Short mmCIF file of C-alpha atoms in Angstrom, two decimals:
data_model
loop_
_atom_site.label_atom_id
_atom_site.label_comp_id
_atom_site.label_asym_id
_atom_site.label_seq_id
_atom_site.Cartn_x
_atom_site.Cartn_y
_atom_site.Cartn_z
CA MET A 137 -12.79 5.57 -4.45
CA ARG A 138 -12.49 9.14 -3.22
CA HIS A 139 -13.64 11.31 -6.08
CA SER A 140 -16.15 13.42 -4.23
CA ALA A 141 -15.14 16.20 -6.59
CA ASN A 142 -16.78 14.53 -9.58
CA ASN A 143 -19.92 16.60 -9.51
CA HIS A 144 -17.92 19.76 -10.13
CA HIS A 145 -17.08 18.56 -13.61
CA HIS A 146 -18.82 17.71 -16.83
CA HIS A 147 -17.50 14.15 -17.08
CA HIS A 148 -20.38 12.16 -15.64
CA ARG A 149 -19.85 8.45 -15.40
CA SER A 150 -22.91 6.43 -16.30
CA PRO A 151 -24.39 4.65 -13.29
CA PRO A 152 -23.24 1.03 -12.94
CA PRO A 153 -25.75 -1.73 -13.64
CA PRO A 154 -27.65 -2.76 -10.50
CA LEU A 155 -25.69 -6.00 -10.11
CA ILE A 156 -22.40 -4.17 -9.65
CA THR A 157 -23.97 -1.84 -7.13
CA LEU A 158 -25.19 -4.84 -5.15
CA THR A 159 -21.81 -6.54 -5.12
CA LEU A 160 -20.17 -3.30 -4.04
CA LEU A 161 -22.66 -2.88 -1.24
CA PHE A 162 -22.10 -6.45 -0.17
CA PHE A 163 -18.34 -6.04 -0.08
CA THR A 164 -18.56 -2.71 1.67
CA THR A 165 -20.12 -4.56 4.56
CA ILE A 166 -17.10 -6.88 4.60
CA HIS A 167 -14.82 -3.84 4.33
CA LEU A 168 -13.12 -1.71 1.79
CA THR A 169 -10.20 -0.03 3.43
CA ASN A 170 -7.39 1.24 1.35
CA ALA A 171 -8.26 0.91 -2.23
CA TRP A 172 -4.95 2.13 -3.54
CA ARG A 173 -3.32 2.85 -6.84
CA PRO A 174 -0.28 4.93 -7.70
CA TRP A 175 -1.93 6.38 -10.78
CA PRO A 176 -5.59 7.27 -11.30
CA ASN A 177 -7.15 4.94 -13.84
CA GLN A 178 -10.32 6.63 -15.03
CA LYS A 179 -9.84 6.91 -18.75
CA HIS A 180 -11.91 10.04 -19.21
CA ASN A 181 -11.57 11.80 -15.91
CA ILE A 182 -8.30 13.63 -16.34
CA THR A 183 -9.76 16.96 -15.12
CA ASN A 184 -11.16 15.30 -12.03
CA LEU A 185 -7.77 13.89 -11.28
CA HIS A 186 -6.24 17.30 -11.01
CA PHE A 187 -9.11 18.55 -8.92
CA ASP A 188 -9.12 15.50 -6.70
CA SER A 189 -5.37 15.59 -6.28
CA ASN A 190 -5.27 19.11 -4.90
CA LYS A 191 -5.39 17.85 -1.35
CA LYS A 192 -2.38 15.67 -2.06
CA PHE A 193 -0.08 18.49 -3.08
CA GLU A 194 3.02 18.04 -1.05
CA GLY A 195 2.60 21.37 0.75
CA SER A 196 -1.16 21.64 0.97
CA SER A 197 -3.16 20.70 4.03
CA GLU A 198 -6.43 22.60 3.59
CA PHE A 199 -8.52 19.53 2.82
CA VAL A 200 -6.84 17.06 5.10
CA LYS A 201 -8.45 16.32 8.41
CA LEU A 202 -6.35 13.41 9.62
CA LYS A 203 -7.58 12.48 13.09
CA TYR A 204 -6.57 10.06 15.81
CA HIS A 205 -9.50 7.81 16.76
CA MET A 206 -7.96 6.42 19.98
CA GLY A 207 -7.17 2.92 18.69
CA PRO A 208 -3.75 1.21 18.94
CA VAL A 209 -0.71 1.80 16.76
CA LEU A 210 2.14 -0.71 16.52
CA THR A 211 4.46 0.43 19.31
CA GLU A 212 6.14 -2.95 19.88
CA ASN A 213 8.75 -4.44 17.54
CA ILE A 214 7.05 -5.17 14.23
CA THR A 215 7.52 -8.56 12.55
CA VAL A 216 6.38 -8.99 8.96
CA HIS A 217 5.47 -12.57 8.03
CA ILE A 218 5.14 -13.24 4.31
CA ILE A 219 2.87 -15.67 2.48
CA TRP A 220 4.18 -16.13 -1.08
CA TYR A 221 1.09 -17.19 -3.01
CA GLY A 222 1.72 -18.66 -6.47
CA LYS A 223 5.08 -19.13 -8.18
CA TRP A 224 7.73 -16.73 -6.93
CA PRO A 225 11.21 -16.73 -8.52
CA SER A 226 14.01 -16.22 -5.96
CA PRO A 227 15.29 -12.93 -7.47
CA GLN A 228 11.83 -11.38 -6.97
CA LYS A 229 11.67 -12.55 -3.36
CA ARG A 230 15.12 -11.10 -2.69
CA VAL A 231 14.12 -7.57 -3.75
CA ILE A 232 11.06 -7.59 -1.48
CA ARG A 233 12.91 -9.13 1.47
CA GLU A 234 15.64 -6.55 1.19
CA PHE A 235 13.15 -3.69 1.16
CA ILE A 236 11.55 -4.93 4.40
CA ASN A 237 14.96 -5.56 5.98
CA SER A 238 16.03 -2.02 5.03
CA ILE A 239 13.30 -0.32 7.08
CA SER A 240 15.29 -0.62 10.31
CA THR A 241 18.90 -0.62 9.14
CA SER A 242 20.90 2.00 10.94
CA ASP A 243 23.54 1.97 8.21
CA HIS A 244 22.36 5.19 6.56
CA ARG A 245 23.16 5.87 2.97
CA SER A 246 20.98 8.88 2.44
CA PRO A 247 18.28 9.12 1.36
CA SER A 248 17.44 5.82 3.04
CA VAL A 249 14.47 3.52 3.56
CA SER A 250 14.96 3.93 7.33
CA GLY A 251 14.77 7.71 6.80
CA TRP A 252 11.41 7.14 5.08
CA TRP A 253 10.16 5.14 8.10
CA LYS A 254 10.96 8.06 10.42
CA THR A 255 7.77 9.79 9.23
CA VAL A 256 5.73 6.69 10.15
CA GLN A 257 7.35 6.67 13.61
CA LEU A 258 5.83 10.09 14.34
CA TYR A 259 2.42 8.46 14.90
CA THR A 260 1.55 7.78 18.55
CA ASP A 261 -1.13 6.04 20.59
CA GLN A 262 -3.15 7.25 23.63
CA THR A 263 -0.11 6.91 25.88
CA ASP A 264 2.03 8.96 23.50
CA SER A 265 4.10 5.92 22.53
CA ASN A 266 5.41 6.08 18.98
CA VAL A 267 5.19 3.50 16.22
CA SER A 268 8.17 1.18 16.66
CA LYS A 269 11.40 1.93 14.83
CA THR A 270 12.08 -1.80 14.56
CA VAL A 271 10.64 -3.76 11.65
CA HIS A 272 11.90 -7.32 11.15
CA LEU A 273 11.26 -9.84 8.44
CA GLY A 274 9.63 -12.81 10.18
CA ARG A 275 8.83 -16.27 8.86
CA GLU A 276 7.77 -17.06 5.33
CA LYS A 277 5.32 -19.56 3.92
CA ASN A 278 5.11 -20.70 0.30
CA ASP A 279 1.83 -21.62 -1.31
CA ARG A 280 3.09 -22.44 -4.80
CA LEU A 281 0.09 -24.60 -5.65
CA MET A 282 -2.36 -21.81 -4.83
CA SER A 283 -4.35 -23.90 -2.39
CA HIS A 284 -7.28 -21.44 -2.45
CA GLY A 285 -7.36 -21.03 -6.23
CA LYS A 286 -6.06 -18.58 -8.83
CA THR A 287 -8.73 -16.03 -7.93
CA LEU A 288 -9.02 -14.74 -4.39
CA THR A 289 -11.77 -12.68 -2.78
CA ARG A 290 -11.34 -10.50 0.29
CA LEU A 291 -12.96 -13.28 2.28
CA SER A 292 -10.89 -16.14 0.85
CA ILE A 293 -7.73 -14.14 1.67
CA GLN A 294 -8.64 -14.63 5.34
CA HIS A 295 -8.75 -18.38 4.72
CA VAL A 296 -5.29 -18.27 3.09
CA ILE A 297 -3.96 -16.59 6.25
CA LYS A 298 -5.77 -19.12 8.43
CA SER A 299 -4.08 -21.97 6.51
CA ALA A 300 -0.69 -20.32 7.01
CA VAL A 301 -1.02 -19.82 10.78
CA SER A 302 -2.59 -23.24 11.41
CA ALA A 303 -0.48 -25.34 9.02
CA LYS A 304 0.67 -28.78 10.29
CA THR A 305 4.26 -28.06 9.27
CA LYS A 306 6.00 -24.77 9.96
CA PRO A 307 2.93 -22.63 10.64
CA LEU A 308 3.50 -18.87 10.69
CA PRO A 309 3.78 -17.74 14.32
CA VAL A 310 0.95 -15.69 15.79
CA HIS A 311 2.04 -12.39 17.38
CA PRO A 312 -1.08 -10.48 18.27
CA LYS A 313 1.08 -7.51 19.41
CA GLY A 314 3.54 -6.76 16.61
CA GLY A 315 2.90 -9.34 13.91
CA LEU A 316 1.87 -8.27 10.42
CA TYR A 317 0.87 -10.77 7.77
CA LEU A 318 1.69 -9.92 4.18
CA LEU A 319 -0.01 -11.96 1.47
CA LEU A 320 1.86 -11.45 -1.81
CA THR A 321 0.28 -12.89 -4.95
CA SER A 322 2.26 -13.72 -8.08
CA GLU A 323 1.53 -12.19 -11.47
CA ASP A 324 -0.96 -14.84 -12.59
CA VAL A 325 -3.23 -14.59 -9.53
CA TYR A 326 -6.31 -12.39 -9.66
CA VAL A 327 -7.65 -10.80 -6.48
CA GLN A 328 -11.05 -9.18 -6.07
CA ASP A 329 -10.95 -5.52 -7.28
CA PHE A 330 -7.31 -5.84 -8.44
CA CYS A 331 -6.62 -3.17 -11.06
CA GLN A 332 -10.00 -1.49 -10.54
CA ASN A 333 -8.29 1.21 -8.48
CA VAL A 334 -6.89 -1.39 -6.08
CA CYS A 335 -3.24 -2.51 -6.02
CA GLY A 336 -3.19 -3.58 -2.39
CA PHE A 337 -5.19 -3.21 0.80
CA HIS A 338 -4.94 -3.94 4.50
CA TYR A 339 -7.41 -4.97 7.17
CA PHE A 340 -7.45 -7.42 10.08
CA THR A 341 -8.48 -11.05 10.30
CA TYR A 342 -11.74 -12.15 11.88
CA PRO A 343 -11.37 -14.43 14.92
CA SER A 344 -14.36 -16.41 13.62
CA ILE A 345 -12.29 -17.42 10.56
CA VAL A 346 -8.64 -17.22 11.59
CA GLY A 347 -8.90 -17.64 15.37
CA TYR A 348 -7.17 -14.29 16.02
CA THR A 349 -7.43 -10.62 15.15
CA LEU A 350 -4.27 -10.03 13.10
CA PRO A 351 -3.46 -7.04 10.89
CA TYR A 352 -2.76 -8.21 7.34
CA ALA A 353 -2.23 -6.80 3.90
CA TRP A 354 -2.50 -8.12 0.39
CA VAL A 355 -0.34 -6.80 -2.47
CA GLY A 356 -0.32 -8.30 -5.95
CA ASN A 357 2.26 -8.40 -8.73
CA SER A 358 0.55 -6.40 -11.49
CA ALA A 359 3.09 -7.22 -14.25
CA LYS A 360 0.61 -9.19 -16.37
CA LEU A 361 -2.72 -7.69 -15.33
CA CYS A 362 -2.26 -3.92 -15.08
CA PRO A 363 1.27 -2.56 -14.71
CA GLY A 364 0.13 0.83 -16.05
CA VAL A 365 -2.20 1.12 -13.05
CA CYS A 366 -0.21 -0.53 -10.25
CA ALA A 367 3.44 -0.26 -11.35
CA TYR A 368 3.38 3.38 -12.46
CA PRO A 369 5.77 5.14 -13.20
CA PHE A 370 7.68 2.04 -14.43
CA ALA A 371 4.75 1.27 -16.73
CA VAL A 372 2.24 3.82 -17.98
CA PRO A 373 -1.46 3.67 -18.86
CA GLU A 374 -2.07 3.45 -22.62
CA TYR A 375 -4.69 6.18 -22.53
CA ILE A 376 -2.13 8.87 -21.73
CA PRO A 377 -0.30 9.42 -25.02
CA GLY A 378 3.32 10.53 -24.93
CA LEU A 379 3.93 9.45 -21.34
CA LYS A 380 7.17 7.45 -21.16
CA PRO A 381 7.72 4.78 -18.50
CA LEU A 382 10.73 5.26 -16.24
CA LYS A 383 13.41 2.62 -15.82
CA SER A 384 12.95 0.60 -12.62
CA PRO A 385 15.82 0.33 -10.11
CA ASN A 386 15.80 -3.48 -9.77
CA GLY A 387 15.01 -4.34 -13.37
CA ASP A 388 11.57 -5.82 -12.67
CA VAL A 389 8.61 -3.56 -13.36
CA GLY A 390 6.06 -5.64 -11.41
CA ILE A 391 8.27 -6.08 -8.35
CA ASP A 392 9.59 -2.51 -8.27
CA GLY A 393 5.95 -1.37 -8.47
CA MET A 394 4.99 -3.75 -5.64
CA VAL A 395 7.65 -2.38 -3.31
CA SER A 396 5.94 1.00 -3.09
CA VAL A 397 2.53 -0.61 -2.48
CA ILE A 398 4.03 -2.90 0.20
CA ALA A 399 5.57 0.19 1.83
CA HIS A 400 2.20 1.96 1.64
CA GLU A 401 0.42 -0.92 3.37
CA ILE A 402 3.07 -1.50 6.07
CA ALA A 403 3.02 2.23 6.93
CA GLU A 404 -0.75 2.14 7.27
CA MET A 405 -0.82 -1.11 9.25
CA ALA A 406 1.68 0.42 11.68
CA SER A 407 -0.35 3.62 12.17
CA ASN A 408 -3.86 2.14 11.80
CA PRO A 409 -3.64 -1.63 12.40
CA LEU A 410 -7.26 -2.18 13.45
CA VAL A 411 -8.64 0.69 11.35
CA ASN A 412 -9.53 2.69 14.47
CA ALA A 413 -6.41 4.85 14.97
CA TRP A 414 -5.07 7.37 12.42
CA TYR A 415 -7.25 8.18 9.42
CA ALA A 416 -9.13 11.03 7.78
CA GLY A 417 -12.74 11.08 6.69
CA GLN A 418 -15.98 10.49 8.54
CA ASP A 419 -16.54 6.90 7.46
CA PRO A 420 -14.36 4.18 9.03
CA SER A 421 -15.31 1.81 6.21
CA PHE A 422 -13.62 4.21 3.75
CA PRO A 423 -10.72 5.56 5.77
CA VAL A 424 -8.18 7.85 4.10
CA GLU A 425 -4.91 6.84 5.73
CA ILE A 426 -1.39 8.22 6.02
CA ALA A 427 -0.16 6.77 2.72
CA ASP A 428 -3.42 7.42 0.81
CA LEU A 429 -2.85 11.13 1.38
CA CYS A 430 0.44 10.97 -0.54
CA GLU A 431 -0.45 8.61 -3.38
CA GLY A 432 1.79 9.16 -6.38
CA ILE A 433 4.15 11.55 -4.55
CA TYR A 434 7.80 10.47 -4.52
CA GLY A 435 9.65 13.75 -4.12
CA THR A 436 9.64 17.49 -3.55
CA GLY A 437 7.00 19.30 -5.60
CA GLY A 438 4.90 16.18 -6.11
CA GLY A 439 1.13 16.40 -6.46
CA GLY A 440 -1.51 16.14 -9.13
CA SER A 441 0.03 14.12 -11.91
CA TYR A 442 3.63 15.12 -11.04
CA THR A 443 5.65 12.58 -9.06
CA GLY A 444 8.00 15.17 -7.57
CA GLN A 445 11.78 15.20 -7.86
CA MET A 446 13.41 11.80 -7.87
CA LEU A 447 16.96 10.50 -8.32
CA ASN A 448 18.62 8.62 -11.18
CA ASP A 449 21.37 6.06 -10.90
CA GLY A 450 24.21 5.55 -13.36
CA ASP A 451 22.10 3.19 -15.49
CA GLY A 452 19.30 5.72 -15.84
CA ALA A 453 16.98 3.94 -13.38
CA THR A 454 14.77 6.10 -11.17
CA TYR A 455 14.68 5.76 -7.39
CA ASN A 456 14.23 7.94 -4.31
CA MET A 457 15.78 5.95 -1.47
CA GLN A 458 18.49 3.41 -0.75
CA GLY A 459 18.18 0.11 1.05
CA ILE A 460 20.92 -2.16 2.37
CA ARG A 461 22.34 -2.67 -1.13
CA ARG A 462 19.54 -1.90 -3.56
CA ARG A 463 17.65 1.22 -4.51
CA PHE A 464 13.89 1.63 -4.37
CA LEU A 465 11.17 4.03 -5.43
CA VAL A 466 8.70 4.42 -2.58
CA GLN A 467 5.85 6.89 -2.19
CA TRP A 468 5.98 9.45 0.61
CA VAL A 469 3.68 9.39 3.62
CA TRP A 470 1.71 12.09 5.40
CA ASN A 471 3.50 13.86 8.23
CA HIS A 472 0.87 15.05 10.71
CA VAL A 473 3.35 17.24 12.57
CA VAL A 474 4.00 19.55 9.60
CA ASN A 475 0.76 18.71 7.74
CA TYR A 476 2.19 17.64 4.41
CA CYS A 477 3.79 14.60 2.76
CA THR A 478 7.44 14.02 3.63
CA GLY A 479 10.18 11.65 2.56
CA PRO A 480 13.92 11.13 2.96
CA ASN A 481 14.79 12.62 -0.45
CA ALA A 482 13.08 15.97 0.27
CA LEU A 483 14.98 18.98 -1.00
CA ASP A 484 15.21 21.66 1.67
#
């Protein structure tokens, strides 16, 4: 979404047919926050990537104008409620649950997931209160039969959340203060814009549909549709010859890829839950948020097409932080105090 640098280069994309432009305009009015991908997916725009990535170099802040827009951040205990949409095998659920449960464990095995969250905690509201250090896994709802279909739009996602909070049996609780709603779609579900630069996004529900204003995020399992886009570096795009995928720490490319996108969205929901708090850029309908600024950076030296320095376990799997028992690879987030991306595995 943010390739303002394109006109400096000779790779001009042909204009889209009018129909696409119309749909984009239509959906922009709904919203388009956080189109996110760990790896740029324009097949012919490699030069642009390097140019566009300059602002994301771990130590570079020249282009970044992250501002606080006076809205709330999540200062109260955060509870993440999950909607499992589609068929979810238990082992996959366990990896994701453990990641969320690891955010607030005090049992530090460095570098830790809770160490990663410390950067997110630096963000404050108007009263100087910080983002909460406590993130709990809340209730979970299964929608195995995909009650709203195998293809979801940004609008129908709101209806999925409505169904979950207003269900006759075991509805998800409504916490307007610290509740986050995470819609996770299985590998055979398609969501609007999935793979076209988007691996996940967050926004808030409309009271007219859901009855409440609740921050929510969607993240999809890209294993079947586009692992090279959304589960990089555990899968790689075919158009980059000679690039080898790395071995994932939990043995599931789609899920290990999802963990970093889930982390990205939770960090941004905590620091920008109603899309009026911490973001860069002039246009609130295209905010550049604290995890967008560090896309694809997992360690010291990261930036451009380099992930930065990561760790390897005994089996040769790549990770950069430890959870309660498992290991994870999670992108860094922007630290507005020092003006660059930071993470728990930084080398001093």
